mmCIF file of C-alpha atoms in Angstrom:
data_model
loop_
_atom_site.group_PDB
_atom_site.id
_atom_site.type_symbol
_atom_site.label_atom_id
_atom_site.label_comp_id
_atom_site.label_asym_id
_atom_site.label_seq_id
_atom_site.Cartn_x
_atom_site.Cartn_y
_atom_site.Cartn_z
ATOM 1 C CA ASN A 1 23.996 11.573 41.577
ATOM 2 C CA ALA A 2 23.458 12.015 45.302
ATOM 3 C CA GLY A 3 26.898 13.469 45.937
ATOM 4 C CA VAL A 4 27.996 17.003 46.673
ATOM 5 C CA MET A 5 27.340 19.125 43.597
ATOM 6 C CA GLN A 6 29.417 22.167 42.801
ATOM 7 C CA ASN A 7 29.039 24.605 39.949
ATOM 8 C CA PRO A 8 30.455 25.973 37.886
ATOM 9 C CA ARG A 9 33.340 23.515 37.488
ATOM 10 C CA HIS A 10 35.394 26.222 35.823
ATOM 11 C CA LEU A 11 34.997 29.976 36.061
ATOM 12 C CA VAL A 12 37.042 32.691 34.389
ATOM 13 C CA ARG A 13 36.829 36.248 35.648
ATOM 14 C CA ARG A 14 38.705 39.463 34.972
ATOM 15 C CA ARG A 15 40.197 41.421 37.814
ATOM 16 C CA GLY A 16 37.546 43.430 39.632
ATOM 17 C CA GLN A 17 34.632 41.184 38.691
ATOM 18 C CA GLU A 18 32.624 39.043 41.071
ATOM 19 C CA ALA A 19 32.748 35.267 41.346
ATOM 20 C CA ARG A 20 29.897 33.181 42.723
ATOM 21 C CA LEU A 21 30.440 29.536 43.489
ATOM 22 C CA ARG A 22 27.570 27.252 44.374
ATOM 23 C CA CYS A 23 27.413 24.075 46.391
ATOM 24 C CA SER A 24 24.530 21.698 46.958
ATOM 25 C CA PRO A 25 25.325 19.303 49.816
ATOM 26 C CA MET A 26 24.519 15.622 49.850
ATOM 27 C CA LYS A 27 20.913 14.791 50.580
ATOM 28 C CA GLY A 28 20.315 14.835 54.302
ATOM 29 C CA HIS A 29 23.438 16.880 55.063
ATOM 30 C CA SER A 30 22.974 20.224 56.758
ATOM 31 C CA HIS A 31 26.636 21.116 57.356
ATOM 32 C CA VAL A 32 28.726 22.697 54.596
ATOM 33 C CA TYR A 33 32.421 23.518 54.495
ATOM 34 C CA TRP A 34 34.386 25.519 51.955
ATOM 35 C CA TYR A 35 38.065 24.893 51.267
ATOM 36 C CA ARG A 36 40.551 26.529 48.957
ATOM 37 C CA GLN A 37 43.407 24.738 47.225
ATOM 38 C CA LEU A 38 46.273 26.284 45.321
ATOM 39 C CA PRO A 39 48.127 24.140 42.744
ATOM 40 C CA GLU A 40 50.431 21.581 44.374
ATOM 41 C CA GLU A 41 49.213 22.592 47.839
ATOM 42 C CA GLY A 42 46.901 21.177 50.478
ATOM 43 C CA LEU A 43 43.401 22.162 51.479
ATOM 44 C CA LYS A 44 42.943 25.404 53.386
ATOM 45 C CA PHE A 45 39.790 25.712 55.477
ATOM 46 C CA MET A 46 37.741 28.817 54.779
ATOM 47 C CA VAL A 47 34.315 28.606 56.359
ATOM 48 C CA TYR A 48 31.893 26.181 58.010
ATOM 49 C CA LEU A 49 28.161 26.779 57.730
ATOM 50 C CA GLN A 50 25.007 25.180 58.926
ATOM 51 C CA LYS A 51 21.629 26.104 57.488
ATOM 52 C CA GLU A 52 21.285 29.903 57.770
ATOM 53 C CA ASN A 53 24.230 30.126 60.165
ATOM 54 C CA ILE A 54 27.948 30.706 59.844
ATOM 55 C CA ILE A 55 29.573 28.493 62.467
ATOM 56 C CA ASP A 56 33.255 29.199 61.824
ATOM 57 C CA GLU A 57 34.653 31.681 59.302
ATOM 58 C CA SER A 58 38.133 31.858 60.754
ATOM 59 C CA GLY A 59 39.771 30.798 57.472
ATOM 60 C CA MET A 60 38.009 33.277 55.249
ATOM 61 C CA PRO A 61 39.537 36.672 54.387
ATOM 62 C CA LYS A 62 37.613 39.473 56.073
ATOM 63 C CA GLU A 63 37.318 41.521 52.902
ATOM 64 C CA ARG A 64 35.797 40.610 49.544
ATOM 65 C CA PHE A 65 34.826 37.076 50.630
ATOM 66 C CA SER A 66 31.445 36.033 51.972
ATOM 67 C CA ALA A 67 29.504 32.805 52.309
ATOM 68 C CA GLU A 68 25.934 31.868 52.945
ATOM 69 C CA PHE A 69 23.835 28.752 53.268
ATOM 70 C CA PRO A 70 20.193 29.801 53.074
ATOM 71 C CA LYS A 71 17.258 27.804 54.308
ATOM 72 C CA GLU A 72 16.400 26.929 50.719
ATOM 73 C CA GLY A 73 18.921 26.459 47.944
ATOM 74 C CA PRO A 74 22.643 25.883 47.704
ATOM 75 C CA SER A 75 25.466 27.360 49.695
ATOM 76 C CA ILE A 76 27.147 30.278 47.935
ATOM 77 C CA LEU A 77 30.753 31.409 48.214
ATOM 78 C CA ARG A 78 31.027 34.925 46.865
ATOM 79 C CA ILE A 79 34.251 36.696 45.992
ATOM 80 C CA GLN A 80 33.948 40.362 45.128
ATOM 81 C CA GLN A 81 36.460 42.383 43.104
ATOM 82 C CA VAL A 82 38.555 39.330 42.332
ATOM 83 C CA VAL A 83 42.338 39.591 42.064
ATOM 84 C CA ARG A 84 44.819 37.235 40.413
ATOM 85 C CA GLY A 85 45.700 35.747 43.786
ATOM 86 C CA ASP A 86 42.137 34.435 44.104
ATOM 87 C CA SER A 87 42.821 31.946 41.295
ATOM 88 C CA ALA A 88 42.488 28.528 42.906
ATOM 89 C CA ALA A 89 40.289 25.480 43.210
ATOM 90 C CA TYR A 90 37.476 25.947 45.708
ATOM 91 C CA PHE A 91 36.066 22.786 47.208
ATOM 92 C CA CYS A 92 32.847 22.349 49.074
ATOM 93 C CA ALA A 93 32.245 19.480 51.477
ATOM 94 C CA SER A 94 29.193 18.441 53.449
ATOM 95 C CA SER A 95 28.535 16.275 56.464
ATOM 96 C CA GLN A 96 25.506 14.851 58.161
ATOM 97 C CA ARG A 97 26.749 15.710 61.637
ATOM 98 C CA GLY A 98 28.593 18.846 62.567
ATOM 99 C CA LEU A 99 32.074 19.116 63.984
ATOM 100 C CA SER A 100 30.740 20.484 67.256
ATOM 101 C CA ARG A 101 29.895 16.990 68.391
ATOM 102 C CA ARG A 102 32.330 14.382 69.591
ATOM 103 C CA ASP A 103 31.161 11.838 67.049
ATOM 104 C CA THR A 104 32.207 13.781 63.998
ATOM 105 C CA GLY A 105 30.533 13.468 60.679
ATOM 106 C CA GLU A 106 32.715 12.417 57.804
ATOM 107 C CA LEU A 107 33.168 15.087 55.155
ATOM 108 C CA PHE A 108 32.197 14.351 51.562
ATOM 109 C CA PHE A 109 33.662 16.595 48.898
ATOM 110 C CA GLY A 110 32.425 17.949 45.617
ATOM 111 C CA GLU A 111 34.586 18.007 42.500
ATOM 112 C CA GLY A 112 35.523 21.635 43.022
ATOM 113 C CA SER A 113 35.174 24.919 41.176
ATOM 114 C CA ARG A 114 38.311 26.202 39.493
ATOM 115 C CA LEU A 115 38.510 29.963 39.396
ATOM 116 C CA THR A 116 40.899 31.658 37.020
ATOM 117 C CA VAL A 117 41.334 35.412 37.288
ATOM 118 C CA LEU A 118 42.799 37.060 34.218
ATOM 119 C CA GLY B 1 47.546 27.343 64.922
ATOM 120 C CA GLN B 2 47.245 23.593 65.229
ATOM 121 C CA GLN B 3 49.422 21.573 62.892
ATOM 122 C CA LEU B 4 49.461 18.109 61.443
ATOM 123 C CA ASN B 5 52.772 16.912 60.087
ATOM 124 C CA GLN B 6 52.192 14.603 57.161
ATOM 125 C CA SER B 7 55.092 12.688 55.678
ATOM 126 C CA PRO B 8 56.553 12.035 53.319
ATOM 127 C CA GLN B 9 55.675 15.010 51.149
ATOM 128 C CA SER B 10 56.028 12.852 48.037
ATOM 129 C CA MET B 11 56.893 9.284 47.162
ATOM 130 C CA PHE B 12 58.305 7.770 43.991
ATOM 131 C CA ILE B 13 57.691 4.038 43.961
ATOM 132 C CA GLN B 14 57.653 1.099 41.591
ATOM 133 C CA GLU B 15 54.394 -0.603 40.765
ATOM 134 C CA GLY B 16 53.854 -3.484 43.141
ATOM 135 C CA GLU B 17 55.676 -1.891 46.059
ATOM 136 C CA ASP B 18 54.051 -1.254 49.421
ATOM 137 C CA VAL B 19 53.542 2.355 50.521
ATOM 138 C CA SER B 20 53.460 3.857 53.970
ATOM 139 C CA MET B 21 52.666 7.404 55.033
ATOM 140 C CA ASN B 22 51.800 8.984 58.344
ATOM 141 C CA CYS B 23 50.511 12.018 60.162
ATOM 142 C CA THR B 24 51.693 13.202 63.547
ATOM 143 C CA SER B 25 50.875 16.017 65.889
ATOM 144 C CA SER B 26 51.479 17.211 69.412
ATOM 145 C CA SER B 27 47.701 17.443 69.879
ATOM 146 C CA ILE B 28 45.257 14.685 70.760
ATOM 147 C CA PHE B 29 42.639 13.673 68.204
ATOM 148 C CA ASN B 30 39.388 11.765 68.529
ATOM 149 C CA THR B 31 38.949 11.031 64.832
ATOM 150 C CA TRP B 32 41.262 10.440 61.882
ATOM 151 C CA LEU B 33 40.172 10.600 58.265
ATOM 152 C CA TRP B 34 42.222 9.594 55.234
ATOM 153 C CA TYR B 35 41.367 11.011 51.804
ATOM 154 C CA LYS B 36 42.706 10.579 48.287
ATOM 155 C CA GLN B 37 42.591 13.300 45.650
ATOM 156 C CA ASP B 38 42.998 12.506 41.958
ATOM 157 C CA PRO B 39 44.161 15.294 39.624
ATOM 158 C CA GLY B 40 41.326 17.697 38.866
ATOM 159 C CA GLU B 41 38.953 16.038 41.320
ATOM 160 C CA GLY B 42 37.787 16.521 44.877
ATOM 161 C CA PRO B 43 39.124 14.451 47.793
ATOM 162 C CA VAL B 44 37.444 11.107 48.323
ATOM 163 C CA LEU B 45 37.196 9.510 51.758
ATOM 164 C CA LEU B 46 39.182 6.276 52.021
ATOM 165 C CA ILE B 47 39.112 5.326 55.687
ATOM 166 C CA ALA B 48 37.681 6.817 58.888
ATOM 167 C CA LEU B 49 39.076 5.906 62.329
ATOM 168 C CA TYR B 50 37.304 6.644 65.610
ATOM 169 C CA LYS B 51 39.139 4.774 68.380
ATOM 170 C CA ALA B 52 42.713 4.771 69.597
ATOM 171 C CA GLY B 53 44.449 1.631 68.391
ATOM 172 C CA GLU B 54 41.814 0.989 65.737
ATOM 173 C CA LEU B 55 43.113 -0.752 62.620
ATOM 174 C CA THR B 56 40.845 -0.557 59.584
ATOM 175 C CA SER B 57 41.228 -1.899 56.063
ATOM 176 C CA ASN B 58 39.654 -0.921 52.784
ATOM 177 C CA GLY B 59 40.884 -3.324 50.103
ATOM 178 C CA ARG B 60 44.644 -2.883 49.789
ATOM 179 C CA LEU B 61 44.566 0.094 52.146
ATOM 180 C CA THR B 62 45.076 -0.182 55.883
ATOM 181 C CA ALA B 63 45.027 2.687 58.357
ATOM 182 C CA GLN B 64 45.612 2.823 62.087
ATOM 183 C CA PHE B 65 44.662 5.292 64.794
ATOM 184 C CA GLY B 66 47.764 5.629 66.979
ATOM 185 C CA ILE B 67 47.492 4.473 70.561
ATOM 186 C CA THR B 68 48.651 7.880 71.834
ATOM 187 C CA ARG B 69 45.866 9.498 69.754
ATOM 188 C CA LYS B 70 48.469 11.848 68.271
ATOM 189 C CA ASP B 71 49.207 10.003 65.056
ATOM 190 C CA SER B 72 47.879 7.814 62.294
ATOM 191 C CA PHE B 73 49.357 5.910 59.396
ATOM 192 C CA LEU B 74 48.113 4.692 56.045
ATOM 193 C CA ASN B 75 49.569 1.707 54.217
ATOM 194 C CA ILE B 76 48.922 0.698 50.639
ATOM 195 C CA SER B 77 49.970 -2.802 49.675
ATOM 196 C CA ALA B 78 51.031 -3.890 46.184
ATOM 197 C CA SER B 79 50.592 -0.473 44.588
ATOM 198 C CA ILE B 80 49.002 -0.175 41.142
ATOM 199 C CA PRO B 81 49.017 2.737 38.678
ATOM 200 C CA SER B 82 45.597 4.035 39.768
ATOM 201 C CA ASP B 83 46.958 4.606 43.283
ATOM 202 C CA VAL B 84 48.714 7.766 42.072
ATOM 203 C CA GLY B 85 47.347 10.935 43.549
ATOM 204 C CA ILE B 86 47.578 12.999 46.694
ATOM 205 C CA TYR B 87 46.681 11.456 50.023
ATOM 206 C CA PHE B 88 45.494 13.709 52.839
ATOM 207 C CA CYS B 89 45.020 12.989 56.499
ATOM 208 C CA ALA B 90 42.610 14.987 58.620
ATOM 209 C CA GLY B 91 42.203 14.777 62.363
ATOM 210 C CA GLN B 92 39.491 16.100 64.608
ATOM 211 C CA LEU B 93 40.895 17.724 67.727
ATOM 212 C CA ASP B 94 39.684 16.309 71.013
ATOM 213 C CA SER B 95 39.812 19.739 72.612
ATOM 214 C CA ASN B 96 37.516 21.707 70.346
ATOM 215 C CA TYR B 97 36.409 19.291 67.577
ATOM 216 C CA GLN B 98 38.124 21.368 64.920
ATOM 217 C CA LEU B 99 39.214 19.413 61.832
ATOM 218 C CA ILE B 100 42.914 19.834 61.022
ATOM 219 C CA TRP B 101 44.383 18.817 57.647
ATOM 220 C CA GLY B 102 47.797 17.510 56.683
ATOM 221 C CA ALA B 103 49.587 19.022 53.684
ATOM 222 C CA GLY B 104 49.289 15.822 51.658
ATOM 223 C CA THR B 105 51.512 13.036 50.370
ATOM 224 C CA LYS B 106 51.903 12.910 46.604
ATOM 225 C CA LEU B 107 52.256 9.352 45.330
ATOM 226 C CA ILE B 108 53.973 8.863 41.986
ATOM 227 C CA ILE B 109 54.530 5.478 40.411
ATOM 228 C CA LYS B 110 57.685 5.128 38.338
ATOM 229 C CA PRO B 111 57.205 3.583 34.924
#
C-alpha cells in the first residue's frame, strides 16, 4: 500500500496522559499536513510540515500540541496532558509539492487516527 | 480568516437523481479540489481543477472552476447508494497559496 499510513487507527487515553499519532506520507512526498475533525464537522487545519521544518502551525493550539517531521521516520503529532475536548479524528495528508508554489500539489489523506479521551 | 461557503450543508435525494453542490468565496483561488469522505475513512480526492472555466469529469462526477475564480461546483449524475458521504471542496488562495476548506456537504440517499 503506497498510500498515506497513519497509526494507530484508534487510541484511547485517560485525561492527563499523552497521545502520539504517527503519519508516514506517500512515497516521494515531502510535505505533510495534519487536520482535526470533530464528529459531523469539517476538517480543521492544524499544521503543515516539510522535512525537519514546520512551515505553518497557525491552526495548532500553542499549548500541549506539537508536531515534527524528522529527516528519517514518520511525522508525529503529539498531544500532552490530553483533555476530553481533544477527542477527535486526526487526519494526516501528504503532497509531492508544497503549497508555497503556484502549482499546488494535491493532498492525499490517510485513514485517520481516532482519539478518545476518557 | 478566509472562508469558503459550501452549500448545501446536507442533501436528501432519491437514488437516480442528479446532485449539485457548490463552493463560493469572496477571495480568488488558483486551484480547486473536491474530496469525498466515507464514514470512518479519510477524504479521497475526486477532482482537481487548475484553470478558470475548466470543466473536468470523473465518471458520473463533473466539476467546474468558476470563471471568476471565486467559485466551483460539483455535479453527480444518476446517484447510486455508494455516493453517500460527505463532499468537501478546498481552494488554494491566489494571494498566499493557503488551502481553505469548505464545511462539507453531506449526501444522504433516501430508501
